[in-house]
Short mmCIF file of C-alpha atoms in Angstrom, two decimals:
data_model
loop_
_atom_site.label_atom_id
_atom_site.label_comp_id
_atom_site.label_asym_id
_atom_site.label_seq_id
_atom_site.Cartn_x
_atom_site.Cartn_y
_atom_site.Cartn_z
CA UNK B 1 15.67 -28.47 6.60
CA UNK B 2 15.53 -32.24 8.23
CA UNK B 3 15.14 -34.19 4.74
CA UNK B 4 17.85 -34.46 2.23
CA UNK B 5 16.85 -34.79 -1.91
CA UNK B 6 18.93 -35.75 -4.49
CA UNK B 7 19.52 -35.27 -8.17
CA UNK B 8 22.37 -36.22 -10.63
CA UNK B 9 23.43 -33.88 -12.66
CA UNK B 10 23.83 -34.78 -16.41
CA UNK B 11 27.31 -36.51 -17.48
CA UNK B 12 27.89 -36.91 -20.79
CA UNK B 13 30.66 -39.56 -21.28
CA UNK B 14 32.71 -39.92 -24.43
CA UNK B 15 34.39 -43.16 -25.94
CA UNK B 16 37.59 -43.01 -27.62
CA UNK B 17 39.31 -45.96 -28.85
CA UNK B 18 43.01 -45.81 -26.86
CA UNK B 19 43.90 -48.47 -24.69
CA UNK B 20 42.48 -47.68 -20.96
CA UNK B 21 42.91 -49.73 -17.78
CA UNK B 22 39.63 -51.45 -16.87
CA UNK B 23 37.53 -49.10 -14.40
CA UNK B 24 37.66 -51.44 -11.54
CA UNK B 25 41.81 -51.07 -11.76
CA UNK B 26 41.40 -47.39 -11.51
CA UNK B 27 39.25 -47.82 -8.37
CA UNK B 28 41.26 -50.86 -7.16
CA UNK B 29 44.20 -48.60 -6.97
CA UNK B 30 42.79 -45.41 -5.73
CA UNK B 31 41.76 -47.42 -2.85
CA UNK B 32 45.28 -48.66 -2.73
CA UNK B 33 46.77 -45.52 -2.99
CA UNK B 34 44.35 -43.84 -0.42
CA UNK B 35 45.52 -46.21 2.62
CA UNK B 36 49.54 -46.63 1.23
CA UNK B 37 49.71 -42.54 1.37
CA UNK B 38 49.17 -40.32 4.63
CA UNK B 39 45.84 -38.20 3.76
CA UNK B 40 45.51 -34.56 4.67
CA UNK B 41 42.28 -32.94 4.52
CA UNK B 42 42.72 -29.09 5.13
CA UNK B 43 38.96 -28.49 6.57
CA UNK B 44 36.87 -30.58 8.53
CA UNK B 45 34.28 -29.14 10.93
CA UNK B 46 33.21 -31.63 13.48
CA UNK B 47 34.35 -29.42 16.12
CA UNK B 48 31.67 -27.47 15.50
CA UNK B 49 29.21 -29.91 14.45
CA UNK B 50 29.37 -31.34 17.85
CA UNK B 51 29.39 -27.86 19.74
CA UNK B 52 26.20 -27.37 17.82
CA UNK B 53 24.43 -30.98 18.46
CA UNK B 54 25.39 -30.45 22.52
CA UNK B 55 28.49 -32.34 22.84
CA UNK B 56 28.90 -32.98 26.23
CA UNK B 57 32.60 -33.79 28.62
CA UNK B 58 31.58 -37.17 30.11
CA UNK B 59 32.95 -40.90 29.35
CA UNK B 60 29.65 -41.97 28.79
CA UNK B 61 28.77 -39.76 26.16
CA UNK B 62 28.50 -41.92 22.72
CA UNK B 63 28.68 -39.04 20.09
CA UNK B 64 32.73 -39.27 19.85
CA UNK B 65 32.86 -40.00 16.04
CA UNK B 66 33.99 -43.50 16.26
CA UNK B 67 31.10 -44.51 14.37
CA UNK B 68 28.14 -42.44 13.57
CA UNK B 69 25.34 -42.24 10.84
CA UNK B 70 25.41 -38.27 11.74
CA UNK B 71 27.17 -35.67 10.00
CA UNK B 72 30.25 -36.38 7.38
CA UNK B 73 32.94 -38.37 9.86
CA UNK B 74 33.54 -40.63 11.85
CA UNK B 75 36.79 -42.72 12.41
CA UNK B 76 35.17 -46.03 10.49
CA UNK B 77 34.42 -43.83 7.68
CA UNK B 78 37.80 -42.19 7.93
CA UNK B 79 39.75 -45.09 7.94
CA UNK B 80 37.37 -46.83 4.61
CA UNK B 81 38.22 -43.60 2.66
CA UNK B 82 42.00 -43.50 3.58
CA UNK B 83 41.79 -40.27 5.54
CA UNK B 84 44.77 -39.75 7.81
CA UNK B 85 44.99 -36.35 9.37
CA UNK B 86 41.90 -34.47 8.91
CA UNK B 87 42.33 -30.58 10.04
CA UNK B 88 40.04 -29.88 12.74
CA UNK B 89 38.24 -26.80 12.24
CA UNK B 90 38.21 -24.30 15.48
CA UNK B 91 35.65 -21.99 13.56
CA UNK B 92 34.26 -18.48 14.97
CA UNK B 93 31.21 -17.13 14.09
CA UNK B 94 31.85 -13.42 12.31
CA UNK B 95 29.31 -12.55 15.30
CA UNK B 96 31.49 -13.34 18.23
CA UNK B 97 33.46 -10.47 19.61
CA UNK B 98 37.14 -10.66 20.92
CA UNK B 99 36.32 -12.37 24.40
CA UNK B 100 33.62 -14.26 23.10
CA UNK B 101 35.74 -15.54 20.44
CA UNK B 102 38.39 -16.91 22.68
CA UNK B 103 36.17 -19.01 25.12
CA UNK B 104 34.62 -20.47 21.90
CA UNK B 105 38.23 -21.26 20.65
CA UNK B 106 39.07 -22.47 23.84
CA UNK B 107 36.20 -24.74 24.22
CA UNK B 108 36.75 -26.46 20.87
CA UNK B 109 40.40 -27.19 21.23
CA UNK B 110 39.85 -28.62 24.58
CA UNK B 111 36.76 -30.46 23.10
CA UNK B 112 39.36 -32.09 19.92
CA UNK B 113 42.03 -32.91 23.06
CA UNK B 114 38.87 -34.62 24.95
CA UNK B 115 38.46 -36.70 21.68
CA UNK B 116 42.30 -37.95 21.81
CA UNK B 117 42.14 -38.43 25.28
CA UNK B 118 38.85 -40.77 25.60
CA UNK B 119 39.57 -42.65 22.26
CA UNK B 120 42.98 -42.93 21.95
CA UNK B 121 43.14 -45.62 20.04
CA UNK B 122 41.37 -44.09 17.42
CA UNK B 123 42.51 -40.43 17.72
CA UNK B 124 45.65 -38.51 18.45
CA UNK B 125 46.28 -34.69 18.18
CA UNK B 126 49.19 -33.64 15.51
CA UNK B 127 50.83 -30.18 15.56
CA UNK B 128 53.16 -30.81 13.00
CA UNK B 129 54.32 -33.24 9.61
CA UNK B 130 56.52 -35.74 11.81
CA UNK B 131 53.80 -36.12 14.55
CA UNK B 132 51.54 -36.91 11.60
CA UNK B 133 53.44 -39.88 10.29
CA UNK B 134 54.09 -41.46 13.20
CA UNK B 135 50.53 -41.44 14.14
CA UNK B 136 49.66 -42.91 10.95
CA UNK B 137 52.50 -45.56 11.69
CA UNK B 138 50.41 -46.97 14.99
CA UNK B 139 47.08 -46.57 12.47
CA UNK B 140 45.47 -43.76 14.06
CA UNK B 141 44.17 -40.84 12.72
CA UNK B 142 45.70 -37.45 13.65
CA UNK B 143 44.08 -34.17 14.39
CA UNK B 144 46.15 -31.60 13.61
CA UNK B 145 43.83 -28.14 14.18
CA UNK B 146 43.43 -24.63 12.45
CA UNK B 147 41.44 -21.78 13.85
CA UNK B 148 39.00 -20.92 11.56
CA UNK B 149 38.76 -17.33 11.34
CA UNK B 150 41.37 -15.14 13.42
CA UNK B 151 38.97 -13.26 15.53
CA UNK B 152 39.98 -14.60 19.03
CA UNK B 153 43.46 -13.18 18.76
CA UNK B 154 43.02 -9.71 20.85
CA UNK B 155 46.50 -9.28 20.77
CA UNK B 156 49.67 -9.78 19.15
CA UNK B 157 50.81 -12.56 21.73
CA UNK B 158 47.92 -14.24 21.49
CA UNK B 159 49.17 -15.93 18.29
CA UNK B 160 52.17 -17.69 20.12
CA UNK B 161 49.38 -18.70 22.89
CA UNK B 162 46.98 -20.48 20.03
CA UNK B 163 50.15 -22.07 18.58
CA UNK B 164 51.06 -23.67 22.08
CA UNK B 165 47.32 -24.91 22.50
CA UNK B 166 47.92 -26.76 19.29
CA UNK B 167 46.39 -24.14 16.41
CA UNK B 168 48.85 -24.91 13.11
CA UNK B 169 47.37 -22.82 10.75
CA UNK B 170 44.57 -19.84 11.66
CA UNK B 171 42.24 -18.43 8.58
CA UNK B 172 42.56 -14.85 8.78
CA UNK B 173 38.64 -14.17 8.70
CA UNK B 174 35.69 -15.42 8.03
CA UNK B 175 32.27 -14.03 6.57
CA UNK B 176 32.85 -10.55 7.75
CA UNK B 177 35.60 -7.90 7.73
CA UNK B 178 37.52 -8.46 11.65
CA UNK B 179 40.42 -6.52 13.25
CA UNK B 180 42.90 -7.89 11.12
CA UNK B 181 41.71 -8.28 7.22
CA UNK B 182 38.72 -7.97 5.06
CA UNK B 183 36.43 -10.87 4.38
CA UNK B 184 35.69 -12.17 0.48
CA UNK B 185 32.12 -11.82 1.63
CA UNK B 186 31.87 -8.75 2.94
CA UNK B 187 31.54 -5.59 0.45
CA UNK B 188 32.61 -2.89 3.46
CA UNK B 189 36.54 -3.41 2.64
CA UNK B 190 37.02 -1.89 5.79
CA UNK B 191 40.81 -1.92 5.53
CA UNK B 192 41.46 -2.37 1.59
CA UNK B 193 42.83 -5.84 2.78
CA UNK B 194 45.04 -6.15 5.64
CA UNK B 195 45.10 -3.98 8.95
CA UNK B 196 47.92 -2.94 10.43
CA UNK B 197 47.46 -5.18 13.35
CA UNK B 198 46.67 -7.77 10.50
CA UNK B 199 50.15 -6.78 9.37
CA UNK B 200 51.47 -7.76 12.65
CA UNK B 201 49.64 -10.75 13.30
CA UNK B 202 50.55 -12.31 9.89
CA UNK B 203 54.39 -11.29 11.20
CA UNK B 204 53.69 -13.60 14.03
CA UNK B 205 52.52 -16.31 12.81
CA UNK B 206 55.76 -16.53 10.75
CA UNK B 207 57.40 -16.17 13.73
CA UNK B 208 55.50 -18.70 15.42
CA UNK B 209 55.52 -21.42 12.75
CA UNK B 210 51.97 -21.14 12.03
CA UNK B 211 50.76 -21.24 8.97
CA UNK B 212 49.05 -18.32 6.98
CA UNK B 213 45.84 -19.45 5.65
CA UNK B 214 43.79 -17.37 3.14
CA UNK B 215 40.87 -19.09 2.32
CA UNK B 216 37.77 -16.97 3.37
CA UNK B 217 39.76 -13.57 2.63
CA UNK B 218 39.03 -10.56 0.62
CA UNK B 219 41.11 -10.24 -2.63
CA UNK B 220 42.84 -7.14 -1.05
CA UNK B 221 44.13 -9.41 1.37
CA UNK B 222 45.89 -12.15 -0.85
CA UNK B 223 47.81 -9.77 -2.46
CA UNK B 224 49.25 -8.17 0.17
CA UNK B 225 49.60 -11.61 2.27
CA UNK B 226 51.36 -12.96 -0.12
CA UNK B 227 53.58 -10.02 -1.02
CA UNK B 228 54.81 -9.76 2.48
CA UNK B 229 55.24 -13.73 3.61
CA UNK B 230 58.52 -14.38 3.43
CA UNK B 231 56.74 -18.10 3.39
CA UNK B 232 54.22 -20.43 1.53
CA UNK B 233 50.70 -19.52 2.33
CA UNK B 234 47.84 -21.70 1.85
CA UNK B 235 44.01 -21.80 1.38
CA UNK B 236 42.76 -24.58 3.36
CA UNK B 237 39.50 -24.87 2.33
CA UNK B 238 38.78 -22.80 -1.39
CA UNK B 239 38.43 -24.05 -5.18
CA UNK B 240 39.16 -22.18 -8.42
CA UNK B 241 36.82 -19.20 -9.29
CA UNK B 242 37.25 -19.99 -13.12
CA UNK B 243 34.01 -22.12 -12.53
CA UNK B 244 32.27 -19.59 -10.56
CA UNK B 245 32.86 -16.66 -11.60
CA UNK B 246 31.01 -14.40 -9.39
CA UNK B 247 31.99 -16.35 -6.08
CA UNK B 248 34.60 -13.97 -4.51
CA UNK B 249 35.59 -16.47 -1.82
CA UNK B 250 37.09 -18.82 -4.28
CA UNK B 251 40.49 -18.07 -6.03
CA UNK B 252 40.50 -16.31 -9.13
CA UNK B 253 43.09 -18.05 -11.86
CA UNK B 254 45.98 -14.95 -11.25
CA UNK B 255 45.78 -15.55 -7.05
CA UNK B 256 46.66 -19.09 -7.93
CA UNK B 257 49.19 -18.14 -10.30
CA UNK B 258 51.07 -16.19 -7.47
CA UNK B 259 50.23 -18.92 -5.18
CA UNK B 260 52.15 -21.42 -6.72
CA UNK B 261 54.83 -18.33 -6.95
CA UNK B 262 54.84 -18.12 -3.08
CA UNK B 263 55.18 -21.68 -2.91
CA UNK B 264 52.32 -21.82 -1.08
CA UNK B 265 49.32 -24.69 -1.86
CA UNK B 266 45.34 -24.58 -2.43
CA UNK B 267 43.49 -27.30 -0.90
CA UNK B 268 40.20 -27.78 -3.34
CA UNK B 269 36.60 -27.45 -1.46
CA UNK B 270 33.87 -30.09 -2.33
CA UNK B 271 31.23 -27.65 -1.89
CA UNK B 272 28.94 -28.35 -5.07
CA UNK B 273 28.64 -24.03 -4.86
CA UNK B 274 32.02 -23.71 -4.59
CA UNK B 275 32.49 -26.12 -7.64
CA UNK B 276 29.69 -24.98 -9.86
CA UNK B 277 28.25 -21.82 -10.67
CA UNK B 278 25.20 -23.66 -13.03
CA UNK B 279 24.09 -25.85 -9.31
CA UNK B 280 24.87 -22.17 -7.69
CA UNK B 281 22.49 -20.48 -9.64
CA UNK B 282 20.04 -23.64 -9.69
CA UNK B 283 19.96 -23.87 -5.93
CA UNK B 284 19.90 -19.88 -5.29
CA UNK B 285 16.47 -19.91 -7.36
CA UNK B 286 15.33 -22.73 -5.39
CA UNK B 287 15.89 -20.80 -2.46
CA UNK B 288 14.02 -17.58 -3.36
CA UNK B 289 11.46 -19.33 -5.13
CA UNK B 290 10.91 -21.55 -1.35
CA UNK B 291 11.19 -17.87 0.84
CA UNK B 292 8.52 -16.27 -1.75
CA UNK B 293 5.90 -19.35 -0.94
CA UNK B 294 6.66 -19.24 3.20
CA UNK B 295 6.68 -15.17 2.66
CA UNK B 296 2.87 -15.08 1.58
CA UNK B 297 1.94 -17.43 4.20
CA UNK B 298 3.41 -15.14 6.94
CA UNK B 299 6.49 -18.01 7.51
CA UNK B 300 9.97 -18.56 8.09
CA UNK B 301 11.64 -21.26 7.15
CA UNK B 302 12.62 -22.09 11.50
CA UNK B 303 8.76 -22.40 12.07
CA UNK B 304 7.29 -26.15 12.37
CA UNK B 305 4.56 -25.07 10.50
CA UNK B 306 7.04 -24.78 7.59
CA UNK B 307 8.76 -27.75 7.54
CA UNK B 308 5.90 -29.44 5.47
CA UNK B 309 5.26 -26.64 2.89
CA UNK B 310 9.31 -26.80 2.95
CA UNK B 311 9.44 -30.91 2.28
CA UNK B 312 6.72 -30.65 0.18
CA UNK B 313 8.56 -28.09 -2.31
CA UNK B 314 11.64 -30.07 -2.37
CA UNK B 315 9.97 -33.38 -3.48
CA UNK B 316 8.72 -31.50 -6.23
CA UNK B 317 12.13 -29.42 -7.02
CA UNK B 318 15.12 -31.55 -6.12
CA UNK B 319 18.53 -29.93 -5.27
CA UNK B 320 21.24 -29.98 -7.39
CA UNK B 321 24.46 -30.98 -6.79
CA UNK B 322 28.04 -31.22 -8.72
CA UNK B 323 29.82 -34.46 -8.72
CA UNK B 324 33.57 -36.04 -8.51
CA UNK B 325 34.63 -34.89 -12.02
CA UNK B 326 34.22 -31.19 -11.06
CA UNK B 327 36.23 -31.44 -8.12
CA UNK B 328 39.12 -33.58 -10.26
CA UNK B 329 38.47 -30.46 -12.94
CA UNK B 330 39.23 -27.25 -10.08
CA UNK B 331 43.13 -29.33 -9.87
CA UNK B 332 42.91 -30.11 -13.19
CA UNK B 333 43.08 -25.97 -13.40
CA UNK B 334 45.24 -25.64 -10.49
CA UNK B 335 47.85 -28.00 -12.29
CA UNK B 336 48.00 -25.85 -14.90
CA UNK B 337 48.06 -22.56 -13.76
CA UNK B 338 50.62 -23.20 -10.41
CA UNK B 339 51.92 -26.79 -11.13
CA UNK B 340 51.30 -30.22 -9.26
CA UNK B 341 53.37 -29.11 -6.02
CA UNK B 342 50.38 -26.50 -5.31
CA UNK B 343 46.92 -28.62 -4.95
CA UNK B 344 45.72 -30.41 -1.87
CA UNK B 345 42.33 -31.53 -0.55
CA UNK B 346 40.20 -29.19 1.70
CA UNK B 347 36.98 -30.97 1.76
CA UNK B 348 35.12 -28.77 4.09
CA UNK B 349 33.26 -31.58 5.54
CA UNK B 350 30.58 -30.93 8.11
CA UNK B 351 30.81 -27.36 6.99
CA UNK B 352 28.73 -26.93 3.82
CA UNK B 353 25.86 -28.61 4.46
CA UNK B 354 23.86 -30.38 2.29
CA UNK B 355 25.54 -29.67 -1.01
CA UNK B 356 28.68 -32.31 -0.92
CA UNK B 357 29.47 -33.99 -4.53
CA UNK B 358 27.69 -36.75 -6.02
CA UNK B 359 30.86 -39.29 -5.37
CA UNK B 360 31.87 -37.82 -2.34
CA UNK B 361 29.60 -37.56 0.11
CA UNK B 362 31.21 -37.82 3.36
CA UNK B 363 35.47 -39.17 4.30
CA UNK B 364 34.60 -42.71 3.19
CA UNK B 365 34.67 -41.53 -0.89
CA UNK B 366 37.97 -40.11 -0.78
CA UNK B 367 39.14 -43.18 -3.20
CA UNK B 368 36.29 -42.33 -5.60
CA UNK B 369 38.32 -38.51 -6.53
CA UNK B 370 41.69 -40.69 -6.64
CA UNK B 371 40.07 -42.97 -9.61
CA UNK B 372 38.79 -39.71 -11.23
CA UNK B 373 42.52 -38.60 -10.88
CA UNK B 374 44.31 -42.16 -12.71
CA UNK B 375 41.97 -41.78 -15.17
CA UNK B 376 43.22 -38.69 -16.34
CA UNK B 377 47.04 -39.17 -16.45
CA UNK B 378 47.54 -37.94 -12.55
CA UNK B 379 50.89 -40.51 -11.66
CA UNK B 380 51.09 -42.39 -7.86
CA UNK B 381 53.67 -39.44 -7.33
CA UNK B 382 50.85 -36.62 -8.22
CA UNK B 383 48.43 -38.70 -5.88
CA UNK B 384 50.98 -38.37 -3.16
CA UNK B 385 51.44 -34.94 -3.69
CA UNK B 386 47.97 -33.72 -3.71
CA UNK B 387 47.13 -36.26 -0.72
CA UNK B 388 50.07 -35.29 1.92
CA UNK B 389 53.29 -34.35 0.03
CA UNK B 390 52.37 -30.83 -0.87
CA UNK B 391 50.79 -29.76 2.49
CA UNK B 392 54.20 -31.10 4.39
CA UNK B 393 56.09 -29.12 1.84
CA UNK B 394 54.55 -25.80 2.78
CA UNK B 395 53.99 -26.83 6.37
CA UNK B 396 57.47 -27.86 7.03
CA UNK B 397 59.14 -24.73 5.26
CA UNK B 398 57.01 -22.75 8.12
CA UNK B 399 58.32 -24.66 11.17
CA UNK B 400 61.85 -24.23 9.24
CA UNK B 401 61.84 -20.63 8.91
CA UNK B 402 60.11 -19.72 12.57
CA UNK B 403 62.75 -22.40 13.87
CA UNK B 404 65.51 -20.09 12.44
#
């Protein structure tokens, strides 16, 4: 769908009579607080979004995201919203077999190194913590990158390979059981969680310094990740499944509980499905209610002779979407289940489409969750924390242990 529609969903605000600092402080020094501390955003998929729009290797080429009105970043926007070192997402289709897998890996890494290369005084790529701050010393943004979805390692050795080519963390699977773990959205369970070459390649990546990431993975899986790391794990890109209750690819409140037991952290999606089941629901019905209309007329929802009966349904049925609050309400939940050491920020930009938070619609509104945050007790030490300071933590324990 071309067009974009937007509704607000109802906030009902309460006054109490305590002492509060003036809203335009709270925003004043989220802003503040978003450009003093180095920003880590566990998911961004502009990798992809480029593969997708035809990125092509020449010095002409204008799509670099310097500055862009397409898709959710560009360096401009970055920089307003404080963003220092997004993760770029090297994501694999569930479709792409073993070989296939690897030259789309391979293509995407070379495509975020083409992006440091040509703009490199915008742009640097970051394979660890200390590369990170001293890019964000010079005022560039770094690009540290995680392969999304583990499907391109064929072999054991090919997670020592990924970890030279710059890959710091690699999401075990995606939307369908692979060769090393079951997926959250898949019901085969093709394993019961891990495989034993899944058992081997999780061995490895401890090994290699890279970091386990469990976002996307069955249930099954956690568990047994997490019972054999001998190091924090994290879930780059997922939210808390207390508000969505039938969503298996967020975290349910007991994964988090022995998350923040590992050590590991959680970096919250701003998915409005992954933050509300209500806009869930609301947008699901939309959905069948749309394929039931293009159904009778013999249509599907690709075909230009859709895309009217499509907008036209749309303007009469707005999407929903969650907002700012929700987000600040998934750490509020992570805070108190694991602690403050175990919450980060995993946007998922570029990924999930158009249902991004009223309040944070693309890397420019990052200050706009960091007001949300002062507003409800959250100190400049928290802020750190959930910005940078917990995603080092984990990060740098990794690189510690495969360095012994």
């Amino acid at each position: 769908m071309k067009k974009i529609y937007l509704i607000g969903l109802t906030v009902l605000i309460f006054a109490c009579k305590v002492n509060k600092t003036p809203e335009t402080d709270h925003q004043k020094k989220a802003d503040e607080l978003a450009h003093k501390y180095i920003m880590v955003d566990g998911h961004v998929d502009l990798p992809y979004r480029l593969k997708v729009k035809n990125f092509q290797m020449q010095k002409e080429f204008t799509g670099i995201p310097v500055e862009t009105k397409e898709g959710d970043f560009d360096y401009k926007r970055a920089k307003k919203g404080g963003l220092s070192a997004p993760f770029m997402s090297i994501y694999i289709p569930a479709s792409y077999d073993t070989q296939g897998a690897q030259k789309l890996a391979d293509s995407l890494i070379t495509m975020v190194n083409y992006i440091a290369t040509e703009k490199s005084d915008y742009f640097e790529v970051a394979k660890t913590p200390a590369e990170i701050r001293e890019i964000f010393k010079k005022g560039k943004i770094a690009l540290p990158m995680g392969m999304e979805n583990g499907s391109p390692i064929g072999e054991v050795a090919d997670v020592a390979k990924y970890r030279a080519k710059g890959i710091s963390y690699i999401t075990l699977s995606h939307g369908k059981d692979n060769r090393i773990c079951d997926s959250s959205y898949d019901t085969t369970h093709t394993w019961k969680g891990l495989s034993p070459f899944g058992k081997d390649v999780v061995k490895a990546m401890v090994k290699e310094g890279v970091l386990v990431d469990i976002s996307h993975v069955s249930d099954d899986t956690f568990y047994q990740v997490v019972e054999m790391s001998p190091v924090p794990v994290i879930a780059s890109h997922s939210s808390s499944r207390k508000f969505t209750p039938d969503f298996q690819r967020n975290m349910s409140d007991d994964m988090i509980t022995k998350l923040g037991k590992n050590g590991g952290v959680i970096m919250i999606n701003f998915g409005s499905t992954f933050l509300s089941s209500e806009v869930a629901e609301y947008r699901k019905n939309l959905q069948a209610e749309i394929k039931s209309i293009l159904d009778k007329k013999g249509l599907k929802a690709r075909d230009e002779a859709a895309e009217p009966i499509i907008d036209e349904f749309f303007a009469k049925h707005p999407l929903a979407f969650a907002d700012v609050k929700k987000v600040a309400d998934h750490i509020d939940n992570v805070v108190k289940l694991a602690g403050i050491d175990h919450v980060g920020l995993g946007s998922d930009f570029d990924g999930v489409g158009n249902s991004l938070p009223t309040g944070l619609k693309d890397v420019s509104d990052y200050p706009n969750l960091l007001a949300e945050l002062l507003r409800r007790g959250y100190s400049e030490s928290d802020i750190e924390k959930i910005c940078s300071g917990n995603i080092f933590r984990v990060w740098e324990k990794v690189l510690a242990y495969a360095g012994k």
